[in-house]
Coordinates of C-alpha atoms and ligand atoms in Angstrom, one line a residue:
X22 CA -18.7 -25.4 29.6
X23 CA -15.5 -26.4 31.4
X24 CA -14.7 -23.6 33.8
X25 CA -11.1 -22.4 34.0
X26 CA -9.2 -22.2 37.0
X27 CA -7.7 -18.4 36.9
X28 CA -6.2 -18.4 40.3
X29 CA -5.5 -20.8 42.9
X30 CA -4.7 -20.0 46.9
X31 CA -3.0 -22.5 48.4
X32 CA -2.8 -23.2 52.2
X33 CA -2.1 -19.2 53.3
X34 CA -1.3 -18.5 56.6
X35 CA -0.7 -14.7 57.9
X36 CA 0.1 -13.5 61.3
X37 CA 0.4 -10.2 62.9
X38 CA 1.9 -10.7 66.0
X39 CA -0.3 -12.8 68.2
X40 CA -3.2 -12.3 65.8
X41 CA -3.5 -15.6 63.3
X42 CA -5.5 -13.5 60.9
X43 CA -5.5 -16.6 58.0
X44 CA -5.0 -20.0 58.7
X45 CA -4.4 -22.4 56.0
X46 CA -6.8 -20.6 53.5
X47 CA -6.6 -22.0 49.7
X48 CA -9.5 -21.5 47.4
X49 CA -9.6 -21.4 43.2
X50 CA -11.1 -18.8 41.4
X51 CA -12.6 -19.2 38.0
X52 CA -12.9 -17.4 34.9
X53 CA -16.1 -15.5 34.3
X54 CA -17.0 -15.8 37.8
X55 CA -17.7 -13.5 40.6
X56 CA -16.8 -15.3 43.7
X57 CA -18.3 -13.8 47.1
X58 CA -16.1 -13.5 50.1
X59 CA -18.2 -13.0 53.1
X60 CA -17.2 -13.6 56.9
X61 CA -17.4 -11.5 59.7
X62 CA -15.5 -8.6 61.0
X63 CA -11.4 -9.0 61.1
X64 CA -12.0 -12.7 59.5
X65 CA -9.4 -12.1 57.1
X66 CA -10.9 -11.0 53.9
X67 CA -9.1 -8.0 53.5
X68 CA -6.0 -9.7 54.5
X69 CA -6.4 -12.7 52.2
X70 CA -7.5 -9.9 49.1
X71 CA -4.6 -7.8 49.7
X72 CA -2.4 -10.7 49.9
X73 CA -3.5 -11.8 46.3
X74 CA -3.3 -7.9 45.4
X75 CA 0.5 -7.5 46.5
X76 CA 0.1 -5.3 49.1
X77 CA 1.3 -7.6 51.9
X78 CA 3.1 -11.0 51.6
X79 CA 1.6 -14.3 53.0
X80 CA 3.7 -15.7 55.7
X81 CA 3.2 -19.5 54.1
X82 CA 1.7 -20.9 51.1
X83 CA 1.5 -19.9 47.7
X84 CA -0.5 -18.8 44.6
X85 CA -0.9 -20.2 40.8
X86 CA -2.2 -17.5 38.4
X87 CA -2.9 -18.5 35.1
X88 CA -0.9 -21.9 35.5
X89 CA 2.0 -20.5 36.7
X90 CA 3.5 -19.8 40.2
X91 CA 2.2 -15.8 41.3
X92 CA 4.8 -14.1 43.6
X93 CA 3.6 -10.1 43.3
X94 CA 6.5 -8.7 44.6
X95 CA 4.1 -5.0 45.1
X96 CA 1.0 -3.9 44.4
X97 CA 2.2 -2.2 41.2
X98 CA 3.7 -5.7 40.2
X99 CA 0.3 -7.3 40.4
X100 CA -1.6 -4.5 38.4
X101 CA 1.4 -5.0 35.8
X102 CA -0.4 -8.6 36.0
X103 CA -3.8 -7.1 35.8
X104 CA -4.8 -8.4 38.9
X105 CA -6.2 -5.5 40.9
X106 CA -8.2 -4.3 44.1
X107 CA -10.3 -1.5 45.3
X108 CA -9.5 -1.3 48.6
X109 CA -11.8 -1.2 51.3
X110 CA -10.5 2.4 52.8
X111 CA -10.4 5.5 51.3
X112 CA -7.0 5.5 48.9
X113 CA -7.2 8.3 47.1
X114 CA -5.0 11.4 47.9
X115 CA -7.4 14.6 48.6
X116 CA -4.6 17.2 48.2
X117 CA -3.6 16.3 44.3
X118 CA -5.9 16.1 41.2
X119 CA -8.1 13.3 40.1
X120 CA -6.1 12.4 37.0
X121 CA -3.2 12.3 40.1
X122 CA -5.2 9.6 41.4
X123 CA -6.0 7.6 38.6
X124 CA -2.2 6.9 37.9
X125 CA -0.6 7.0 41.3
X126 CA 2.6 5.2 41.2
X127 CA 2.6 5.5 37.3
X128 CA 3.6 8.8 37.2
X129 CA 6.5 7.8 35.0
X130 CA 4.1 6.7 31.9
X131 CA 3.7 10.8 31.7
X132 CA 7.2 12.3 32.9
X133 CA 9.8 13.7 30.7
X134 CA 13.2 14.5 32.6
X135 CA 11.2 13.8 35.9
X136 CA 8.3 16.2 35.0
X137 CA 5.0 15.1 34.6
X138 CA 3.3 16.4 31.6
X139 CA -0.2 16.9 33.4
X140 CA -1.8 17.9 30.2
X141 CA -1.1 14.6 28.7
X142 CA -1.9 13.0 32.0
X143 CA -5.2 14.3 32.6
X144 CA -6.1 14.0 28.9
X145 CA -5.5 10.1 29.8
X146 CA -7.3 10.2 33.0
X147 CA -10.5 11.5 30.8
X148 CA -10.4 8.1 28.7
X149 CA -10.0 6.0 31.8
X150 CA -12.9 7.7 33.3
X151 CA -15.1 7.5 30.2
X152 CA -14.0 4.0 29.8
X153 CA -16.6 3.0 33.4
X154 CA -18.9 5.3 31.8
X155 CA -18.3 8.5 34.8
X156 CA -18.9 11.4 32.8
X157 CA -19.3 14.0 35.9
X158 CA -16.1 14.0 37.0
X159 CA -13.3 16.2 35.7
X160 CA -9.9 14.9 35.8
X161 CA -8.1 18.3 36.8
X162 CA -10.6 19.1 39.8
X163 CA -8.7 18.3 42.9
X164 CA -9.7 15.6 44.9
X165 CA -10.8 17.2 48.2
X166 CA -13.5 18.8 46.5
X167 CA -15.2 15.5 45.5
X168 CA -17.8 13.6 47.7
X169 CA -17.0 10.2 49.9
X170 CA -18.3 8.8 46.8
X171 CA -16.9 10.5 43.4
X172 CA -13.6 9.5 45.3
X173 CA -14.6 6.0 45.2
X174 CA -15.7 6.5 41.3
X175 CA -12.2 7.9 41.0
X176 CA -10.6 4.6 42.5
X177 CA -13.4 2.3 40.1
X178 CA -12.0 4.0 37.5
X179 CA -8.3 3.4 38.3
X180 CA -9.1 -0.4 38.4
X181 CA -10.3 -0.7 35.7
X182 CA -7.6 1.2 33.5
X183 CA -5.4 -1.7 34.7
X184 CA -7.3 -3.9 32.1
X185 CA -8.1 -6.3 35.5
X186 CA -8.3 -9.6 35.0
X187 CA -8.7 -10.3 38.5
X188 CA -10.7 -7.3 40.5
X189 CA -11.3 -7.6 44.0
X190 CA -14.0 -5.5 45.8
X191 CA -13.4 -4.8 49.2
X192 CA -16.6 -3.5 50.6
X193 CA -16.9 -0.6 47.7
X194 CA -21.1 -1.0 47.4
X195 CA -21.5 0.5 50.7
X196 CA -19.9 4.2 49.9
X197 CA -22.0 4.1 46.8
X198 CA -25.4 5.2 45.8
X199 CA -27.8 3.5 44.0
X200 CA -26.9 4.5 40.6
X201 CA -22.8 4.4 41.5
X202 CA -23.6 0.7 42.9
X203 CA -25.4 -0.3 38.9
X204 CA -22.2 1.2 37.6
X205 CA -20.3 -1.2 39.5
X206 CA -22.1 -4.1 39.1
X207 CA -22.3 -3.4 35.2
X208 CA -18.5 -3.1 35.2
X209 CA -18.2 -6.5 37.2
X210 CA -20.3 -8.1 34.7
X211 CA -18.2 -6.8 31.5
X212 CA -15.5 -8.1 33.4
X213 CA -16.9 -11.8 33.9
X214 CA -18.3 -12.0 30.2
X215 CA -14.6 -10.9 28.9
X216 CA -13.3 -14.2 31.0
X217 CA -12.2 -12.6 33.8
X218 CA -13.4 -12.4 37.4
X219 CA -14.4 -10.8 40.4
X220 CA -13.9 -11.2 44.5
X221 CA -16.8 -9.3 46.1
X222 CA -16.8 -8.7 49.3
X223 CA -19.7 -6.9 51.2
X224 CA -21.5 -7.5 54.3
X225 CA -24.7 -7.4 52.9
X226 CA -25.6 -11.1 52.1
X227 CA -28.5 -10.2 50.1
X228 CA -26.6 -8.3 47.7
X229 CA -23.2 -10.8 47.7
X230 CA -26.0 -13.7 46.6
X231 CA -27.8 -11.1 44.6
X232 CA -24.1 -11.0 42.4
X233 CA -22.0 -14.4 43.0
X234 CA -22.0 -17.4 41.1
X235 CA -20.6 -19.1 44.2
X236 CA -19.5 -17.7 48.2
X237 CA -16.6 -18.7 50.0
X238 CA -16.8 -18.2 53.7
X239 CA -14.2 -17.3 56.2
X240 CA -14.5 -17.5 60.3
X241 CA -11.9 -16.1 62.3
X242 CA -9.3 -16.7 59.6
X243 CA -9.9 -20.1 58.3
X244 CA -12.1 -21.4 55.1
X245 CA -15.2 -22.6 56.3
X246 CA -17.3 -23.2 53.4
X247 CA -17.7 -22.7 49.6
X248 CA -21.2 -22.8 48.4
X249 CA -22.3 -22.7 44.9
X250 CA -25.5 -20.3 43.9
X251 CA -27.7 -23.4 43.8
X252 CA -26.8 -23.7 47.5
X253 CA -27.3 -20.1 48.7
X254 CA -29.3 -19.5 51.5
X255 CA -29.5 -16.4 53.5
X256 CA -29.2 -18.3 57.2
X257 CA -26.7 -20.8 55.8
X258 CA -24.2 -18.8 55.0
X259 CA -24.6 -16.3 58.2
X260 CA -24.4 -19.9 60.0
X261 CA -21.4 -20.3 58.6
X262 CA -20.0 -17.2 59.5
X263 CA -20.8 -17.1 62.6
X264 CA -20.9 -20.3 63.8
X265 CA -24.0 -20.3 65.8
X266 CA -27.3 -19.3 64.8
X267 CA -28.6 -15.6 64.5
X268 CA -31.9 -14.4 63.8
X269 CA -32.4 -12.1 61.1
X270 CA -35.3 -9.9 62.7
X271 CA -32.6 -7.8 65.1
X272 CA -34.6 -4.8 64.6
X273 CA -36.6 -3.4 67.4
X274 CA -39.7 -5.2 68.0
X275 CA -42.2 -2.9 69.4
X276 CA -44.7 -0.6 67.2
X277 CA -44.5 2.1 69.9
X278 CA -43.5 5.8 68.7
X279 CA -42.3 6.8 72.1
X280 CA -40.0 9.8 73.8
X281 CA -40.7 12.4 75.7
X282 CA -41.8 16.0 74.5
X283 CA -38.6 17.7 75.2
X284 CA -36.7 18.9 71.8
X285 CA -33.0 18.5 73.0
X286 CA -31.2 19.4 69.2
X287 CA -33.3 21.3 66.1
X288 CA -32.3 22.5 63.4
X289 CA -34.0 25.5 62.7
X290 CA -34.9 26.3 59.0
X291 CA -31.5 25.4 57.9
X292 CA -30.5 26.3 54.2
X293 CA -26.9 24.8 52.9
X294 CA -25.8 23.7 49.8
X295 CA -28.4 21.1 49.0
X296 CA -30.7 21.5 51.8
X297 CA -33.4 23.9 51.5
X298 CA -35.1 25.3 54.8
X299 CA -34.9 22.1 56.4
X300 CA -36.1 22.0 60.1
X301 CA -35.7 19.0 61.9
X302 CA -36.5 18.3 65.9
X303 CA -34.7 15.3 67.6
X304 CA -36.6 14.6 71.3
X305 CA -35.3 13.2 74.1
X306 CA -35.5 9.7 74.4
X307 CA -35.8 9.7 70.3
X308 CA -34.7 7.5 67.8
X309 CA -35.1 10.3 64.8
X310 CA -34.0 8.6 61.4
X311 CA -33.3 10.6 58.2
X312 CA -33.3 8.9 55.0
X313 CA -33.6 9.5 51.2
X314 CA -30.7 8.8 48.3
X315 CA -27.5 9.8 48.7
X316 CA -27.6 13.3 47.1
X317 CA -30.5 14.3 49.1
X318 CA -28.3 16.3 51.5
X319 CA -28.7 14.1 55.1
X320 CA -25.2 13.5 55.4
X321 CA -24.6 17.6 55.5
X322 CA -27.6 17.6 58.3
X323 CA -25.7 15.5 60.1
X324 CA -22.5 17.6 59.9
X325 CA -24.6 20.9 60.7
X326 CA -26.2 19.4 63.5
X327 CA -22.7 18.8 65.0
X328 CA -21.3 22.4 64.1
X329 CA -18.8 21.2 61.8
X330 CA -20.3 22.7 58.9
X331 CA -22.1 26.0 59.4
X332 CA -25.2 27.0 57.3
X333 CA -25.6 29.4 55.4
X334 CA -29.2 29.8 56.5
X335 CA -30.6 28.9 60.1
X336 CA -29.2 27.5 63.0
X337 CA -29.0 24.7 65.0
X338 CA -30.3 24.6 68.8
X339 CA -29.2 22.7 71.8
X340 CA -31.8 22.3 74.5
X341 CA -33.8 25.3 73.5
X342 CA -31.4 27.8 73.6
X343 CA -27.9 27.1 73.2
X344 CA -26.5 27.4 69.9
X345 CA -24.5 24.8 68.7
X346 CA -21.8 26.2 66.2
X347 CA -19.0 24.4 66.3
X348 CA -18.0 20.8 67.3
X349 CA -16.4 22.0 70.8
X350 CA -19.9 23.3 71.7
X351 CA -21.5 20.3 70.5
X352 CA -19.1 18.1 72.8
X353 CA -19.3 19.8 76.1
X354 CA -23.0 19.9 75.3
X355 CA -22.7 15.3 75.2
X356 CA -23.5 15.6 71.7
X357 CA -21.4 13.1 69.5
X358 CA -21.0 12.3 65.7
X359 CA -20.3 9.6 63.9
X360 CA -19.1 10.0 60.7
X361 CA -19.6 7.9 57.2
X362 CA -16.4 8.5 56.7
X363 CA -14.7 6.9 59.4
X364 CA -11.1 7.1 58.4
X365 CA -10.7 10.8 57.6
X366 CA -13.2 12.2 60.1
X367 CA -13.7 9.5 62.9
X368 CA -10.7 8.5 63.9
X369 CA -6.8 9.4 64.3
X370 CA -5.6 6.5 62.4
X371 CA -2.2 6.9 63.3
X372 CA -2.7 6.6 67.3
X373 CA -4.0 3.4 69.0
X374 CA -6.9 2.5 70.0
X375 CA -6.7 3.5 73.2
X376 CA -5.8 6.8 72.4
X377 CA -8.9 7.0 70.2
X378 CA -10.9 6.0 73.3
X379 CA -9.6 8.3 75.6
X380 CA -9.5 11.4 73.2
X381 CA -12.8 12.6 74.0
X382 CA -12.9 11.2 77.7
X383 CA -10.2 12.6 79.8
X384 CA -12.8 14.1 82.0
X385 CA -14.3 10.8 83.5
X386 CA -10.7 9.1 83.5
X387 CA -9.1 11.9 85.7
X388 CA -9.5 11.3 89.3
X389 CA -8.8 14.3 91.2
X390 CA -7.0 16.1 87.7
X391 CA -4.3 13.1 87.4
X392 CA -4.6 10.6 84.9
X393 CA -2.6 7.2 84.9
X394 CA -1.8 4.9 82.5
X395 CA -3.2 2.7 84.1
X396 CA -6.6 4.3 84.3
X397 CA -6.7 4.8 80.3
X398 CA -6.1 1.6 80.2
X399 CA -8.9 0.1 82.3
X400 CA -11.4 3.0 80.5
X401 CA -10.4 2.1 77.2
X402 CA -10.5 -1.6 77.7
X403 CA -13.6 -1.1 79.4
X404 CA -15.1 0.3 76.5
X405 CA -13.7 -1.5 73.7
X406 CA -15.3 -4.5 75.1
X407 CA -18.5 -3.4 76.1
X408 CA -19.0 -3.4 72.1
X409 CA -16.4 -6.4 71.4
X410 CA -13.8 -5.0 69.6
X411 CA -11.5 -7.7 68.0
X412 CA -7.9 -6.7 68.7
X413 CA -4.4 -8.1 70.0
X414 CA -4.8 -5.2 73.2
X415 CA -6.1 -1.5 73.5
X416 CA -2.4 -0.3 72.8
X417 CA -2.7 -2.1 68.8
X418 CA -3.2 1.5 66.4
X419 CA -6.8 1.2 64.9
X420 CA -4.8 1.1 61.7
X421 CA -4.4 -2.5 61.9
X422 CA -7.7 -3.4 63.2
X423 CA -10.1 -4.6 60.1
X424 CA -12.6 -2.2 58.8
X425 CA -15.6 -3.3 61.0
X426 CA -13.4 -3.4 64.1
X427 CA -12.6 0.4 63.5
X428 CA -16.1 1.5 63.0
X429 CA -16.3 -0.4 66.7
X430 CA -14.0 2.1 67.9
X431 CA -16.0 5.0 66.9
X432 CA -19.2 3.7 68.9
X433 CA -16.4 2.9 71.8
X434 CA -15.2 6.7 71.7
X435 CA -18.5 8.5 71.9
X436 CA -20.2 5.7 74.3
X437 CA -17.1 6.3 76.7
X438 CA -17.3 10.4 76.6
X439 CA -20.6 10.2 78.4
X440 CA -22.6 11.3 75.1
X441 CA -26.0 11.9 75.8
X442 CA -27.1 13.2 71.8
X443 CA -25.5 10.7 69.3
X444 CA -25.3 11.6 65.6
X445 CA -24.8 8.3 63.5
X446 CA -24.5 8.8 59.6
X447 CA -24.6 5.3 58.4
X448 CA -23.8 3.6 61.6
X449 CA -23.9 0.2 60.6
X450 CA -21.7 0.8 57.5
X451 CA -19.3 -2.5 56.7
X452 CA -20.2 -3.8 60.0
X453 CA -21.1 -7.7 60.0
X454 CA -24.7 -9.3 60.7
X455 CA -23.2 -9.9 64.3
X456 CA -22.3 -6.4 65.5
X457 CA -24.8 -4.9 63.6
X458 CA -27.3 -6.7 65.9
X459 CA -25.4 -5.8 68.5
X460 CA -25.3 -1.4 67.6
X461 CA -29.2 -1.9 66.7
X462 CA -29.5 -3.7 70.9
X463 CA -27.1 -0.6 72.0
X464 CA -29.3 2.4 70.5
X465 CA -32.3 0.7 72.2
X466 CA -30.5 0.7 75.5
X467 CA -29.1 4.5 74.5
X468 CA -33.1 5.0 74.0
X469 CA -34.2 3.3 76.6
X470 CA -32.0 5.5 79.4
X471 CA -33.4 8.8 77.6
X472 CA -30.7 9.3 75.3
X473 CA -31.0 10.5 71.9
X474 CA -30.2 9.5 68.7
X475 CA -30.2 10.8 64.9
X476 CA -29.7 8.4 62.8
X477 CA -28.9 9.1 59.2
X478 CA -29.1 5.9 56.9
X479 CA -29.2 5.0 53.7
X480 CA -30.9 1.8 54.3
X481 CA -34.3 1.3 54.4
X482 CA -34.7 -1.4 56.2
X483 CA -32.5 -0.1 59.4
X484 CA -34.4 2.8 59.3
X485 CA -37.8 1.4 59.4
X486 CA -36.2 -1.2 62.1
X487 CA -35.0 1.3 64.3
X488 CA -36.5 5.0 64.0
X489 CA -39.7 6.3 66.4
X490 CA -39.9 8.7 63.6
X491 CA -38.2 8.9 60.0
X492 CA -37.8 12.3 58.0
X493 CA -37.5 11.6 54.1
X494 CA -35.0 14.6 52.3
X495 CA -35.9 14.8 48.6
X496 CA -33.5 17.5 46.8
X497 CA -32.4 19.3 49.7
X498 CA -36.5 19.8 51.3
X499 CA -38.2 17.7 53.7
X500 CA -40.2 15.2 51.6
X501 CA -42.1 13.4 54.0
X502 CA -42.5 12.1 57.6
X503 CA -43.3 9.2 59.1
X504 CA -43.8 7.4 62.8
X505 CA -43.4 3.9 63.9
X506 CA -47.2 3.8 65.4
X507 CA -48.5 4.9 62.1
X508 CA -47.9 3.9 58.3
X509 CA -44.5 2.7 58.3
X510 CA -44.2 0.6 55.4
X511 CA -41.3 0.4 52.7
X512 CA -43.7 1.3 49.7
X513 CA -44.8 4.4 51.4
X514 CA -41.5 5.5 52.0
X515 CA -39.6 5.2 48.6
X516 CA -43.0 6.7 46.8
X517 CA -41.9 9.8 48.2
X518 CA -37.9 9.5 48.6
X519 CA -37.5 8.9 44.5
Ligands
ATP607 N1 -1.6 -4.5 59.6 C1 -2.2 -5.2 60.6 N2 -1.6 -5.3 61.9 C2 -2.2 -6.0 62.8 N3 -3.3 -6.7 62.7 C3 -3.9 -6.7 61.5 C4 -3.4 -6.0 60.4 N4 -4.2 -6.2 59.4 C5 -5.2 -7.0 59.8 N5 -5.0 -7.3 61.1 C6 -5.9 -8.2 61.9 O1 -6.1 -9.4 61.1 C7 -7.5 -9.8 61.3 C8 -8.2 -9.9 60.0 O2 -8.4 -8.6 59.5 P1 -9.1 -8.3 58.1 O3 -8.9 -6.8 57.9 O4 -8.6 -9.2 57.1 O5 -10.6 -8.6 58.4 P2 -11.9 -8.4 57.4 O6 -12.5 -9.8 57.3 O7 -11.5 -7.7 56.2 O8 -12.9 -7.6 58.4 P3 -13.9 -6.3 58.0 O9 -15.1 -7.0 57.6 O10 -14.1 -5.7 59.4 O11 -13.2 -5.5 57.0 C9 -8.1 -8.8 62.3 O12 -8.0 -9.4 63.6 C10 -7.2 -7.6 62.2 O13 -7.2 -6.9 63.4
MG608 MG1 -11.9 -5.8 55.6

């Protein structure tokens, strides 16, 4: 069958400031496709997606949608041409309802003399949300209330109300579970039978060759390859992202299931919300991971363990004795946390990234009580490079730094505060095969000078990779334990997770 050509890119360029972020990008996008866009972090997908979305304009070049010339003037104009994006941060609103959400902007397709009928609204709300099949959410509920990941459902679902012919996926998989990641790929694939088509973008290769029918590749801005599925390979196309070669085994290499005897952060019988008399004992010197699905209630643990949640039941322990009940506690004590959810609870998005740096490290800047600009600059540059954060200079807000970049700046913050406990949920979340080797090479060196680290995951893999010891939550209770010198096989592990 002929394939049609639904949208054409032609030569793009985009600069912010000094930062070329496309250069001469043009691709074509067919009907019934899902085209993969993979590259690493700040390589311009996001940029080149939200270009063809309407949220920013190119500086050169042009598009052809459907034959004809495609100028969205907004993002609202593009959706009116059912070309639409879920973006790859949080963009729903947490203070107003879900049905709020769903038709942001579009209030006017429910107001009457300027008021919104929210009746009629959230009645509509309910058929966009049965239309993707999400039946457990209610469109009055306000949006706060929902998980990192019903507020993703919640943006799915907006999509998809736009009739898309066009959808772009901007690293959406990785805040779902399992069974919200099926959804979406069911959806995508109603979308492609119907004619229409897909850019997916993810960081995990397996998956984005799992899904395409073809991958384009970017690299610092510029097109470096389109390969159809007959071509895929798994080190071809991270060679082409990268540019140089990179082995795939970046995981730790030794069998050993080694730290010392000291407990430096337990949680102590610890009952809240889903967890269920959960005790857990991080050593020093410890790479503790905690896995199961998504509901299982690890991503609370972590938040516990840091005092910004308290439980209802139990406590939480620093060094034997000292209580740890709220994050101020947990900070003097060196114990950091690094959230899933880096743009409402990692970082200060409006501030630069130096300012993110320094936040939590004012102590070791000072010399003698004073603190120069010039001293936060050195420390945050310092940092920022030790883990290779792509950016124009430390004074750029971590707003316009690409997804990746910002979860960079998180590692950078903690690393540079002296943090001798770390607390990563989902650490490696929409980083690229690059960094992530290089976060996997820093928790060994973390490890190696005696510093701890829970590590909450919902990958298997990194968790079998990395962890001296892995705790498996099933419905709230401790399912199952595991160490690296003893079974540690993936089998073993999901028997008892599911
Ligand atoms: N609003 C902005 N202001 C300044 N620089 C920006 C802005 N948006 C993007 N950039 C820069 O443009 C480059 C491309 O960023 P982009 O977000 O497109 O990368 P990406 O491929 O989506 O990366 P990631 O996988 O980390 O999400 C990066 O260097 C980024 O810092
Ligand atoms: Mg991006």
């Amino acid at each position: 069958m002929e394939k049609k050509v639904l949208l054409e890119v032609n030569h793009i360029f985009k600069s912010f400031g000094i930062t070329k972020a496309l250069k001469d990008v043009s691709f074509k996008v067919y009907g019934g496709e899902v085209r993969g866009l993979i590259g690493e972090n700040g390589s311009g997908k996001s940029t080149v997606s939200s270009i063809i979305s309407g949220i920013q304009k190119a500086d050169q070049g042009d598009m052809v949608y459907e034959g004809k010339a495609y100028q969205p003037e907004n993002i609202l104009d593009a959706n009116s041409q059912h070309i639409c994006m879920i973006v790859q941060e949080q963009s729903t609103v947490a203070t107003i309802s879900v049905a709020a959400n769903i038709f942001i902007g579009k209030e006017d397709m429910f107001s009457k003399a300027g008021v919104v009928d929210s009746r009629k609204m959230e009645a509509e709300a309910r058929k966009a949300l049965e239309e993707v099949q999400i039946k457990h959410i209610q469109p009055g509920t306000l949006t706060k209330y929902l998980s990192f990941e019903d507020r993703k459902l919640i943006e799915i679902a907006r999509a998809f109300y736009m009739k898309p012919k066009i959808l772009i996926v901007d690293e959406t998989t990785t805040a779902l579970s399992r069974q919200g990641r099926e959804l979406l790929y069911s959806l995508m694939e109603r979308l492609c039978k119907e004619g229409g088509s897909v850019l997916f973008i993810s960081h995990d290769i397996e998956e984005v060759m799992a899904k395409s029918n073809a991958v384009t590749v970017l690299k610092d801005g510029v097109m470096t390859a389109t390969l159809e599925k007959s071509e895929f390979s798994e080190d071809k196309i991270r060679n082409l992202m990268v540019g140089r070669e990179i082995s795939s085994d970046y995981y730790r290499v030794d069998k050993e299931c080694k730290y010392e005897n000291k407990v430096v952060l337990k949680a102590e019988n610890i009952t809240h919300g889903m967890l269920k008399d959960v005790t857990v004992e991080l050593h020093k010197g410890e790479i503790l991971g905690i896995g199961g699905l998504t509901e299982c209630g690890m991503h609370d643990l972590g938040k516990l363990m840091f005092g910004v949640m308290k439980p209802e039941r139990g406590k939480v322990v620093f060094n034997g004795s000292i209580p740890v009940t709220t994050p101020s506690i947990a900070i003097k004590n060196h114990i950091g946390y690094m959230s899933k959810n880096r743009d409402t609870e990692a970082l200060l998005t409006t501030l630069s990234i130096q300012d993110n740096i320094c936040v939590s490290g004012y102590q070791e800047i000072s010399q003698k009580g004073i603190i120069t600009a010039r001293a936060e600059r050195e420390f945050s540059g310092k940092w920022a490079n030790e883990i290779n954060v792509k950016m124009s200079s430390v004074k750029a807000s971590v707003n316009s730094l690409s997804g990746g970049n910002k979860q960079k700046v998180v590692v950078a913050k903690w690393l540079a505060n002296g943090t001798e406990i770390f607390i990563m949920d989902c650490p490696t979340r929409g980083i690229d095969v690059g960094v992530k080797a290089a976060i996997y090479r820093l928790m060994e060196r973390l490890k190696a000078e005696g510093k701890s680290i829970l590590m909450i995951s919902e990958e298997l893999t990194e968790l079998l990779g990395m962890s001296d010891r892995i705790i498996i939550l099933k419905d709230g209770r401790t399912a199952g334990e595991f160490r690296r010198d003893e079974v540690f096989t993936e089998q073993k592990i999901i028997e008892v997770m599911i």
